[in-house]
mmCIF file of C-alpha atoms in Angstrom:
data_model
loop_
_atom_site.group_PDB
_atom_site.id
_atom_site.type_symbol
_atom_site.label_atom_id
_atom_site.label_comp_id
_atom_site.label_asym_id
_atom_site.label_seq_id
_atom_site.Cartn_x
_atom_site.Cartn_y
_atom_site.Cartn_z
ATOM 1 C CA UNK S 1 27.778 -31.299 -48.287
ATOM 2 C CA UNK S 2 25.133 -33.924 -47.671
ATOM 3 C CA UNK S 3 23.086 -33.851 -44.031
ATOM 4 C CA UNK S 4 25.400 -37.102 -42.771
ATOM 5 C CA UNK S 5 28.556 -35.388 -43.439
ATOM 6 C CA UNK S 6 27.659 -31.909 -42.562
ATOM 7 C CA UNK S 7 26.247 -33.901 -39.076
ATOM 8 C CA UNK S 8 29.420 -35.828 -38.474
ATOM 9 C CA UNK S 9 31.857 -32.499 -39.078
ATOM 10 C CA UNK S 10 29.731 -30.859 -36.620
ATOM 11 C CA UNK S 11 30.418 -33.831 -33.603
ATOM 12 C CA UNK S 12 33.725 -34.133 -34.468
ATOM 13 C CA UNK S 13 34.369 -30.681 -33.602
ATOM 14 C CA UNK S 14 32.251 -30.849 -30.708
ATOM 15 C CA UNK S 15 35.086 -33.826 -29.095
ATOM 16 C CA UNK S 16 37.754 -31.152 -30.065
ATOM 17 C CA UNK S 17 35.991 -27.825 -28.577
ATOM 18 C CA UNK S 18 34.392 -30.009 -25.712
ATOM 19 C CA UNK S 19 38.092 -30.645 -24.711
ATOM 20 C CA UNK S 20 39.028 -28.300 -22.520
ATOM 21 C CA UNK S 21 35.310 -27.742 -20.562
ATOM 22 C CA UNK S 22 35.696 -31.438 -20.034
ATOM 23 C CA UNK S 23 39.294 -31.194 -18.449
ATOM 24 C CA UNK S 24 38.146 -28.300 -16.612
ATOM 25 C CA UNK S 25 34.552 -29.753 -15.595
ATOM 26 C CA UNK S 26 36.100 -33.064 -14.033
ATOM 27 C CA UNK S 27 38.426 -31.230 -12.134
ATOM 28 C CA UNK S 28 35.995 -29.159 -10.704
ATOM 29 C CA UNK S 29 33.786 -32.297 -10.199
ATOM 30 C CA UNK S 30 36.133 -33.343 -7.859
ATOM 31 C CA UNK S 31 36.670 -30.336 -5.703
ATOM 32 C CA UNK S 32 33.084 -29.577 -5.054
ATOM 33 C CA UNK S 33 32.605 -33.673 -4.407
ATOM 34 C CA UNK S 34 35.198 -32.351 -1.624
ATOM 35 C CA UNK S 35 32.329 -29.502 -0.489
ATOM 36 C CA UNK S 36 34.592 -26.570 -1.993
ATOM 37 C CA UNK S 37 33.683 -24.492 -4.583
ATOM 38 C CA UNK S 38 35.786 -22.645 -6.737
ATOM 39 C CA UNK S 39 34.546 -20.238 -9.299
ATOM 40 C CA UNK S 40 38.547 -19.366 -10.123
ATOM 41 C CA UNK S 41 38.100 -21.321 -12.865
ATOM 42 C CA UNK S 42 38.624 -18.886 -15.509
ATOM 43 C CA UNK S 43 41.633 -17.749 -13.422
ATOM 44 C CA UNK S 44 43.027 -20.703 -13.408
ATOM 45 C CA UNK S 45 42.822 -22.095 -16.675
ATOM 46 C CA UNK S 46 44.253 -18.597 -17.703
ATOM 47 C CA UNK S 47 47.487 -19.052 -15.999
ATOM 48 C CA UNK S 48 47.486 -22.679 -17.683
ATOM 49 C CA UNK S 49 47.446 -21.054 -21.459
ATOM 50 C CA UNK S 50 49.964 -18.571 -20.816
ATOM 51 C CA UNK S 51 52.526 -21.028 -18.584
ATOM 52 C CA UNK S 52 51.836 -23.628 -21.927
ATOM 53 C CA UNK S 53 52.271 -21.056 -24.166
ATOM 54 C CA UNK S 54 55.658 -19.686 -22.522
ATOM 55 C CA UNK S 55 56.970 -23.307 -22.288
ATOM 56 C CA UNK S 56 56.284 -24.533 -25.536
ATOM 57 C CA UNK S 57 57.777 -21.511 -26.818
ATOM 58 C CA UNK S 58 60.897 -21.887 -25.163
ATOM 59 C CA UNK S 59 61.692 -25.404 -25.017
ATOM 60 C CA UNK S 60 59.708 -26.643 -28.017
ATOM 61 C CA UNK S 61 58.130 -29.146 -25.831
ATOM 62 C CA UNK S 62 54.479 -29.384 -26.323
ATOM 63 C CA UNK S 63 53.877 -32.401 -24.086
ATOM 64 C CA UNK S 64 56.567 -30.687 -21.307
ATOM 65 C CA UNK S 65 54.711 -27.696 -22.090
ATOM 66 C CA UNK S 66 51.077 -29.086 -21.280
ATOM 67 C CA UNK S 67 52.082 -30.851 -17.823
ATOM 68 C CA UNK S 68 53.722 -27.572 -16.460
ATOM 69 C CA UNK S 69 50.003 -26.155 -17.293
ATOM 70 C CA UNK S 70 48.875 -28.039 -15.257
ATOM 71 C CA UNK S 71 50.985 -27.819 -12.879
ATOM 72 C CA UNK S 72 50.525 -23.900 -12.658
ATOM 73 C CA UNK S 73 46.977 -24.402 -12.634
ATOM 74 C CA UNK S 74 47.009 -26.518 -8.937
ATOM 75 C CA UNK S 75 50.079 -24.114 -7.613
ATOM 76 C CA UNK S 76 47.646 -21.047 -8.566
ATOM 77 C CA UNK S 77 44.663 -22.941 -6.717
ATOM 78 C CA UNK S 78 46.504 -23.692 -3.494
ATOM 79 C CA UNK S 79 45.648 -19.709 -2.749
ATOM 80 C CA UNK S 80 42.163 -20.837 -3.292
ATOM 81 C CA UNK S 81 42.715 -24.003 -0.994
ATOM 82 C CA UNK S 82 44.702 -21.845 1.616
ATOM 83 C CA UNK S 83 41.927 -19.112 1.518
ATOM 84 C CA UNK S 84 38.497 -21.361 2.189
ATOM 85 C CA UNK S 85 40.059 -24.429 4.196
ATOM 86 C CA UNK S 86 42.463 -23.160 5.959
ATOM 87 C CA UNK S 87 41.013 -19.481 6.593
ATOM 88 C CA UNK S 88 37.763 -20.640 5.803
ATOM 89 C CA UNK S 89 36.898 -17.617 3.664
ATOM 90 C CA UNK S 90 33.856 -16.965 1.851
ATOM 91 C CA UNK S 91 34.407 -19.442 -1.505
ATOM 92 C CA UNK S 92 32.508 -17.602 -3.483
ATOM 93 C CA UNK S 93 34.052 -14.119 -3.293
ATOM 94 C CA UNK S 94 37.487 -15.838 -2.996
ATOM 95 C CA UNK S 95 37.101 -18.095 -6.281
ATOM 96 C CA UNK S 96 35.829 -15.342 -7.992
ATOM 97 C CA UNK S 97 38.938 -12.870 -6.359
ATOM 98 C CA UNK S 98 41.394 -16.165 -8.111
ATOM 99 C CA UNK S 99 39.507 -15.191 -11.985
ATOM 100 C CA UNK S 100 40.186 -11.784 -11.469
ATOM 101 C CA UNK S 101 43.648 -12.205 -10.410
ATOM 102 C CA UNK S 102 44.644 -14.584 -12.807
ATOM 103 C CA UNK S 103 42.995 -12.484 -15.698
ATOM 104 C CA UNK S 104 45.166 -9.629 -14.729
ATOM 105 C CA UNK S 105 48.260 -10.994 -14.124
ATOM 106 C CA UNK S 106 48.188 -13.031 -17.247
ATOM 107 C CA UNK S 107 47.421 -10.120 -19.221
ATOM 108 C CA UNK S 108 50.011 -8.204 -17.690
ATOM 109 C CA UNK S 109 52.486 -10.923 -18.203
ATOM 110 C CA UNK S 110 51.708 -12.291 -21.652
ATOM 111 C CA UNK S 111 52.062 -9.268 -23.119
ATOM 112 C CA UNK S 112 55.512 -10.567 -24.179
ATOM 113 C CA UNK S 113 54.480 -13.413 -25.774
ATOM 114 C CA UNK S 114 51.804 -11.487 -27.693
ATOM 115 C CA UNK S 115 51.703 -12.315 -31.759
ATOM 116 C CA UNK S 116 54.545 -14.562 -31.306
ATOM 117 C CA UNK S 117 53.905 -17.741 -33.332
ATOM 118 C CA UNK S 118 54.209 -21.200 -31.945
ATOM 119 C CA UNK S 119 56.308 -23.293 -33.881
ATOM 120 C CA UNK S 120 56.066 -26.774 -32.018
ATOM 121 C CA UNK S 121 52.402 -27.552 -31.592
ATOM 122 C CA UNK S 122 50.152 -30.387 -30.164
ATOM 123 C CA UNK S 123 49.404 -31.830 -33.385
ATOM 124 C CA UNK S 124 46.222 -33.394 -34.105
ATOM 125 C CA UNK S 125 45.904 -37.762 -34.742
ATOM 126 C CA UNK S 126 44.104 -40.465 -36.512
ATOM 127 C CA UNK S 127 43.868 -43.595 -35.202
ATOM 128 C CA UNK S 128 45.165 -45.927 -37.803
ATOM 129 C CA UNK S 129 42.005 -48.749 -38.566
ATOM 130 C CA UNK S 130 39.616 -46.989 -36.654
ATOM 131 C CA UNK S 131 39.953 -43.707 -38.691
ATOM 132 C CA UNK S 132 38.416 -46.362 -41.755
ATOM 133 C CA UNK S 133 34.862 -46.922 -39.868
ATOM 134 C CA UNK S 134 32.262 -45.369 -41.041
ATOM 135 C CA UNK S 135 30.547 -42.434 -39.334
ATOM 136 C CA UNK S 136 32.296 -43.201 -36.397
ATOM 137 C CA UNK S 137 35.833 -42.781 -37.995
ATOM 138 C CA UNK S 138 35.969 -39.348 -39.380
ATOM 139 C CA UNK S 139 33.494 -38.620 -35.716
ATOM 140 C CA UNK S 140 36.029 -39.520 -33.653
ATOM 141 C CA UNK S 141 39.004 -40.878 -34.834
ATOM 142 C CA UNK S 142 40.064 -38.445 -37.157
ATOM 143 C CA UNK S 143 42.312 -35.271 -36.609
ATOM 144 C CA UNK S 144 41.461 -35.084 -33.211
ATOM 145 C CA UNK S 145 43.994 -34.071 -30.133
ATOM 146 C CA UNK S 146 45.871 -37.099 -27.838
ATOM 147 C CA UNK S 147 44.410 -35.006 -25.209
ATOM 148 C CA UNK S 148 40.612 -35.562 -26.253
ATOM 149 C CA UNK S 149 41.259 -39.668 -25.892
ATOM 150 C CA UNK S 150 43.091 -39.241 -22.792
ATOM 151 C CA UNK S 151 40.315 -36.514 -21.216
ATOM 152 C CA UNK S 152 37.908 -39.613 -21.928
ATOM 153 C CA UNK S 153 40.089 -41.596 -20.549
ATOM 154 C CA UNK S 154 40.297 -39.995 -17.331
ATOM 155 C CA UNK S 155 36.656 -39.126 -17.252
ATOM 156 C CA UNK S 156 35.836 -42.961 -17.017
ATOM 157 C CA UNK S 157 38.265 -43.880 -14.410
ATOM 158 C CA UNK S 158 37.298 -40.733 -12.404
ATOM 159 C CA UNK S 159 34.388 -42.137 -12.612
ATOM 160 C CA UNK S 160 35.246 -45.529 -10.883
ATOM 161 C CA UNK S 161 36.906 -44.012 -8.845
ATOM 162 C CA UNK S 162 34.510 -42.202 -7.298
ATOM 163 C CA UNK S 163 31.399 -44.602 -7.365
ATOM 164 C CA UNK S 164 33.244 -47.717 -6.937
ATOM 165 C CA UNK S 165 36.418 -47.486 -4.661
ATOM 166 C CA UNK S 166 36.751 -46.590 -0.837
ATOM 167 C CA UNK S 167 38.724 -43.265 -1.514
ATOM 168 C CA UNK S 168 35.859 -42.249 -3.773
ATOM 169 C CA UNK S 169 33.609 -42.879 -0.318
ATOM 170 C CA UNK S 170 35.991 -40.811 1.520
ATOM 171 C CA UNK S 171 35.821 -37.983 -0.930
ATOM 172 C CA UNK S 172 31.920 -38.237 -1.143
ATOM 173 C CA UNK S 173 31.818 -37.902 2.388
ATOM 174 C CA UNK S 174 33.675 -35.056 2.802
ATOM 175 C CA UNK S 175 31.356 -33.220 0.906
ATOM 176 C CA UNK S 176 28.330 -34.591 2.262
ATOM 177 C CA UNK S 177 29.198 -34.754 6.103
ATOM 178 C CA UNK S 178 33.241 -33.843 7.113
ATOM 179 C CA UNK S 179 32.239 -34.111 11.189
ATOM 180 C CA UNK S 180 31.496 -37.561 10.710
ATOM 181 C CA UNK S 181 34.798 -38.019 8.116
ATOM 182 C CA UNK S 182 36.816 -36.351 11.146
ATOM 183 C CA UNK S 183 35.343 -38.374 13.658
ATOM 184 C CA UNK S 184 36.465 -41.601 12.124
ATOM 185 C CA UNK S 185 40.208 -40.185 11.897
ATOM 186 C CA UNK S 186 40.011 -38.710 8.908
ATOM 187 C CA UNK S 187 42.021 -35.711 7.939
ATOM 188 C CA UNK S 188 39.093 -33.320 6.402
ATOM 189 C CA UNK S 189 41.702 -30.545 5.879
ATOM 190 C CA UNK S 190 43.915 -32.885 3.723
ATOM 191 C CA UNK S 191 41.574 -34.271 1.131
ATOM 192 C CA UNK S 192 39.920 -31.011 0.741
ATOM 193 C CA UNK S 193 43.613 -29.742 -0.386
ATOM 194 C CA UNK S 194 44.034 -32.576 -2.477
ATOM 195 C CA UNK S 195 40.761 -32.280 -4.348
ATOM 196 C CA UNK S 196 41.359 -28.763 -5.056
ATOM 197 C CA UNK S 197 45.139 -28.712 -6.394
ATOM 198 C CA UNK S 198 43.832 -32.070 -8.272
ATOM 199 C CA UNK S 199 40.862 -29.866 -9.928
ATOM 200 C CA UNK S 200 43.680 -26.879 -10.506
ATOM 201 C CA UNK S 201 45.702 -29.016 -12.233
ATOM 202 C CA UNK S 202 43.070 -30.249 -14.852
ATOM 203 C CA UNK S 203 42.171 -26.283 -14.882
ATOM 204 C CA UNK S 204 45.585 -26.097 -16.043
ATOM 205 C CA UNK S 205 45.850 -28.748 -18.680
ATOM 206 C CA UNK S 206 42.594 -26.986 -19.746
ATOM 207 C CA UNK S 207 44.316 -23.956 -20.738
ATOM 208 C CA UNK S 208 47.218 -25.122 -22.285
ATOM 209 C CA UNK S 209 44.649 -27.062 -24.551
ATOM 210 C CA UNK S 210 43.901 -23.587 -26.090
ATOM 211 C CA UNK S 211 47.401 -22.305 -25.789
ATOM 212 C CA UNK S 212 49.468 -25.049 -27.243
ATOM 213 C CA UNK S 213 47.257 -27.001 -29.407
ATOM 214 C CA UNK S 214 43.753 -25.819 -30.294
ATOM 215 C CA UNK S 215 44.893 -22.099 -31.683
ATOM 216 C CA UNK S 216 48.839 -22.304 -30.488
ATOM 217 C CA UNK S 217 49.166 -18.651 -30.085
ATOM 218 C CA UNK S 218 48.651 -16.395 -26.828
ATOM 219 C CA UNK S 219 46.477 -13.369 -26.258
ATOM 220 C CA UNK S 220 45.195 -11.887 -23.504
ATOM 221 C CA UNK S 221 41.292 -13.409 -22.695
ATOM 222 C CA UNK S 222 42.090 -16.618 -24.995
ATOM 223 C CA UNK S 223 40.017 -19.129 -22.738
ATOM 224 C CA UNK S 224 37.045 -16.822 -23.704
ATOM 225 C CA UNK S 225 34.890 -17.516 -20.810
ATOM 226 C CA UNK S 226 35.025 -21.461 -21.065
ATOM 227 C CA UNK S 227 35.846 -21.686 -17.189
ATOM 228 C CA UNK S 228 32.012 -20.532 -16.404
ATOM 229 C CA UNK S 229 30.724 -22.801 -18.969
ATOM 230 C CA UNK S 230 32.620 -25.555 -17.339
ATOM 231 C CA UNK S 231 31.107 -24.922 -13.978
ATOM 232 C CA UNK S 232 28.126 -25.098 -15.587
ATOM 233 C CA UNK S 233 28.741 -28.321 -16.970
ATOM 234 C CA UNK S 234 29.391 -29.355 -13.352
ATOM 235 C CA UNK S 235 26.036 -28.968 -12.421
ATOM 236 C CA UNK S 236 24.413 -30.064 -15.435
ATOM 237 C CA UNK S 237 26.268 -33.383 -15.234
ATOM 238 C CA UNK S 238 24.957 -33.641 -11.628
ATOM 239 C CA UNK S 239 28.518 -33.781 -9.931
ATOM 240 C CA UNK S 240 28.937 -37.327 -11.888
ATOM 241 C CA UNK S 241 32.292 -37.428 -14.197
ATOM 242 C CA UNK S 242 30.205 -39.472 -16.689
ATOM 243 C CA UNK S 243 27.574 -36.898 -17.278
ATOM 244 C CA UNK S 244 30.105 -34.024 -17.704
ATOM 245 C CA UNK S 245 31.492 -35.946 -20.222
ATOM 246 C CA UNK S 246 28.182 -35.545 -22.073
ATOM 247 C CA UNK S 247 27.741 -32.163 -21.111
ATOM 248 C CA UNK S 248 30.880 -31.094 -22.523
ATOM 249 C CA UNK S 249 30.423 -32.552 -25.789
ATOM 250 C CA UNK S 250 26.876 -31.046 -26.167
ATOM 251 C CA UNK S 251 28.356 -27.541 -25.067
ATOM 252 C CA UNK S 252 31.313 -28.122 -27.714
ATOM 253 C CA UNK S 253 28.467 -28.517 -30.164
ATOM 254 C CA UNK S 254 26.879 -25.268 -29.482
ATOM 255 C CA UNK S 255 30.144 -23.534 -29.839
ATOM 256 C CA UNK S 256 30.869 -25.302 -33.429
ATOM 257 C CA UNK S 257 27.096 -24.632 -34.482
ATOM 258 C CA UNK S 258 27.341 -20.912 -33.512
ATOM 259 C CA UNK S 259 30.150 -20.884 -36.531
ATOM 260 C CA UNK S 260 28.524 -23.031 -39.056
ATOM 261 C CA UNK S 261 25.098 -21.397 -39.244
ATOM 262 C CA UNK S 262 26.070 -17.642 -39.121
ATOM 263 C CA UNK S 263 25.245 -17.846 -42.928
ATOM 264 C CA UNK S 264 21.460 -18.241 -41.515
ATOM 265 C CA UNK S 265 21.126 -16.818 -37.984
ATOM 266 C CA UNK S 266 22.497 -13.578 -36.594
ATOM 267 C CA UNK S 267 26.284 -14.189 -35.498
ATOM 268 C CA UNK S 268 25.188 -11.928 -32.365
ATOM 269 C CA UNK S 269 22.572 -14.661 -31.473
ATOM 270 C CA UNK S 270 24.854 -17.446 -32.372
ATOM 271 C CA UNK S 271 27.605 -16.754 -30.423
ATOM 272 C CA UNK S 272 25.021 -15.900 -27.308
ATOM 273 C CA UNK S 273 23.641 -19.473 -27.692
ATOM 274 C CA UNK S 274 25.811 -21.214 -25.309
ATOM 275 C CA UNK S 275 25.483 -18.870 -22.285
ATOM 276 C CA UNK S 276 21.896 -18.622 -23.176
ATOM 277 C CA UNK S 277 22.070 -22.520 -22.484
ATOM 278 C CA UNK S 278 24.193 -22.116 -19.655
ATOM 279 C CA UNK S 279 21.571 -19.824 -18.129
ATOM 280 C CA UNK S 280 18.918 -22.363 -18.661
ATOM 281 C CA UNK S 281 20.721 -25.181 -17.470
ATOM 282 C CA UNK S 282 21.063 -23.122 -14.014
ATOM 283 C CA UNK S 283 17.573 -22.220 -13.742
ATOM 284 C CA UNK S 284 16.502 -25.734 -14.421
ATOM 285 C CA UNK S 285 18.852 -27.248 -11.938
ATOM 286 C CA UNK S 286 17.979 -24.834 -9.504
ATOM 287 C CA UNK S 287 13.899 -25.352 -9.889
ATOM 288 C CA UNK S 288 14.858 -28.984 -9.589
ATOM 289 C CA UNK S 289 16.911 -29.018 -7.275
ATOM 290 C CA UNK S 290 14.820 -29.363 -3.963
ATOM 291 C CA UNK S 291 15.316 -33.620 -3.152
ATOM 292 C CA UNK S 292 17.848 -35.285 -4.775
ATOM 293 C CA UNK S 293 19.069 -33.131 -6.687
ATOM 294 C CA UNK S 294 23.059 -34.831 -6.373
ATOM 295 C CA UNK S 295 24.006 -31.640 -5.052
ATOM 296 C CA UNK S 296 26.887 -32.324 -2.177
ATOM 297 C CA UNK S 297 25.151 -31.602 1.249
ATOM 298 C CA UNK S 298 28.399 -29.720 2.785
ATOM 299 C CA UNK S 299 28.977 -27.721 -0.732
ATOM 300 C CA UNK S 300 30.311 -24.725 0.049
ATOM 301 C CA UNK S 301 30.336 -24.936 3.974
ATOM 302 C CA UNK S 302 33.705 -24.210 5.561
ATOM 303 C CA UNK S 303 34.748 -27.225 8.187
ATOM 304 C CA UNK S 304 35.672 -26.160 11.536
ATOM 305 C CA UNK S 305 36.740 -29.010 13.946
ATOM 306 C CA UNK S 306 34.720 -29.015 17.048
ATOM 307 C CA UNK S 307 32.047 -26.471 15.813
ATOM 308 C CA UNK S 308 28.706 -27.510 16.179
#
C-alpha cells in the first residue's frame, strides 16, 4: 500500500470513529453554552448503546432503534438537569454520579443481551458520483455511516445557530450572564433544561452509533471511555460546533492510528495515545486559558433568582 492510499484509509476511518465524539461533543457544546456542565457523558451515551442495542434487536429497526437512543440519552439527563438547575447541586460530583450510574445499570441490565448478534444493522453508504472523485471519494464518500453526513450536517447548522440567530444569543447569554437573561423576562431555568436534554439526546444517538452500527453487538463498557474524550473535544474546539467538528476527526485519527502502527510501536503506547492527547489538550487550554479563552463566564455556576 502506497503512502496516498495508506493516508486516505487512515481519514476515512477517522470520519467513521470521529462519529460518535462528534455527536457527543456538540451536544455537550450546547449544554455548557447554557453554563451547565455535565461530565455524565459516559453515562449517558451508555444507556444510548444498550436502549439501541435492545431496540434494534427486537424490532429490527435500526433507524427506530437509533432515535429511541437518543431519546434515552435526554430522559437519563433530565436527573442531571433536575439535580444542578433545579437543586442546584454541585455539577461536577452530580455528572460524574450520572457515569457511574449509567455504567452500572447498563451492565446490570445488558447482561441479557450479552453475545447476542445483531441481525439488522446501520449499514454503511457510498454516495453514488461522489464515491468516483479522487482522494476525496474513497475519504469520504465511501462506506461511511448516514449518521457521519448527518453529524456534519448538524454540526454546521448548530453552528448558525448559535453565532448567527437570536436564540443562539439567548443561549450564549445564559451561560455568560443568566441575571441579566432573567431580568429581560427570560426563563433561565427553561433553556438550561432544554440545552441539557438537547445535549442528552445527541449523548444518546452517540451510543447507539457503537451499538447498532459501528460493532452492532452489546457488552458491558462498549463506549470505551469516548464520553471523556468528547468533553475533551469540547474544550479543545473552544465551545464552537465548528471546531469540535475538527477535533473529533483528529481524535478519530488517533484511535485508527493506534491500530495501524502496532506492527511498529508498542500496542500499550498506542492505545494510550489519545488520552495522552487528551491530557495535553487540558493542560494547554488551561495554561491558556486566562483572557479569552471562549470559556462561558457562568460555566458551572448554579442560577439562583434574586441572589446577588
Amino acid at each position: 500500500m502506497d503512502a496516498e492510499n495508506w493516508l486516505v484509509g487512515i481519514l476515512g476511518r477517522a470520519f467513521a470513529f470521529g462519529t460518535p465524539l462528534l455527536w457527543a461533543a456538540l451536544g455537550e457544546t450546547y449544554v455548557e453554552r447554557a453554563g451547565v456542565v455535565n461530565l455524565g457523558m459516559e453515562g449517558m451515551m451508555l444507556v444510548g448503546a444498550l436502549t439501541g442495542f435492545a431496540v434494534a434487536h427486537s424490532t429490527g429497526n435500526p433507524a427506530l432503534a437509533i432515535l429511541l437512543a437518543g431519546v434515552a440519552g435526554a430522559v437519563f439527563s433530565l436527573l442531571h438537569a433536575f439535580m444542578t438547575i433545579t437543586l442546584r447541586a454541585n455539577q461536577y460530583v452530580s455528572g460524574l454520579a450520572l457515569t457511574i450510574l449509567g455504567t452500572g445499570a447498563t451492565g446490570l441490565l445488558g447482561k441479557a443481551y450479552e453475545g447476542q448478534p445483531l441481525l439488522d444493522t446501520l449499514e454503511n453508504i457510498s454516495v453514488p458520483g461522489l464515491k468516483d472523485i479522487p482522494i476525496l471519494g474513497p475519504m469520504l464518500f465511501t462506506d461511511q455511516s448516514i449518521l457521519t453526513y448527518l453529524g456534519i450536517l448538524i454540526g454546521v447548522l448548530l453552528w448558525a445557530l448559535l453565532f448567527r440567530s437570536r436564540m443562539g444569543v439567548m443561549l450564549r447569554s445564559v451561560g455568560e450572564n443568566p441575571k441579566a437573561v432573567d431580568a429581560q423576562g427570560l426563563n433561565v431555568t427553561l433553556i438550561r433544561y432544554a440545552a441539557v436534554v438537547f445535549g442528552g439526546f445527541m449523548a444518546g444517538v452517540a451510543g447507539g452509533f457503537f451499538s447498532v452500527a459501528y460493532r452492532p453487538s452489546w457488552t458491558q463498557g462498549t463506549t470505551g471511555g469516548v464520553g471523556w474524550i468528547a468533553l475533551a473535544i469540547v474544550i479543545f474546539g473552544r465551545w464552537n460546533p465548528l471546531y469540535v467538528m475538527l477535533g473529533s476527526v483528529f481524535f478519530g485519527a488517533l484511535y485508527v492510528l493506534s491500530f495501524r502502527l502496532q506492527e511498529h510501536i508498542s500496542p500499550e503506547l498506542l492505545n494510550m495515545m489519545p488520552y495522552l492527547c487528551v491530557i495535553l489538550v487540558l493542560v494547554l487550554t488551561a495554561l491558556g486559558k486566562k483572557g479569552s479563552g471562549g470559556v462561558p463566564e457562568a460555566l458551572g455556576t448554579p442560577y439562583r433568582r434574586g441572589e446577588r
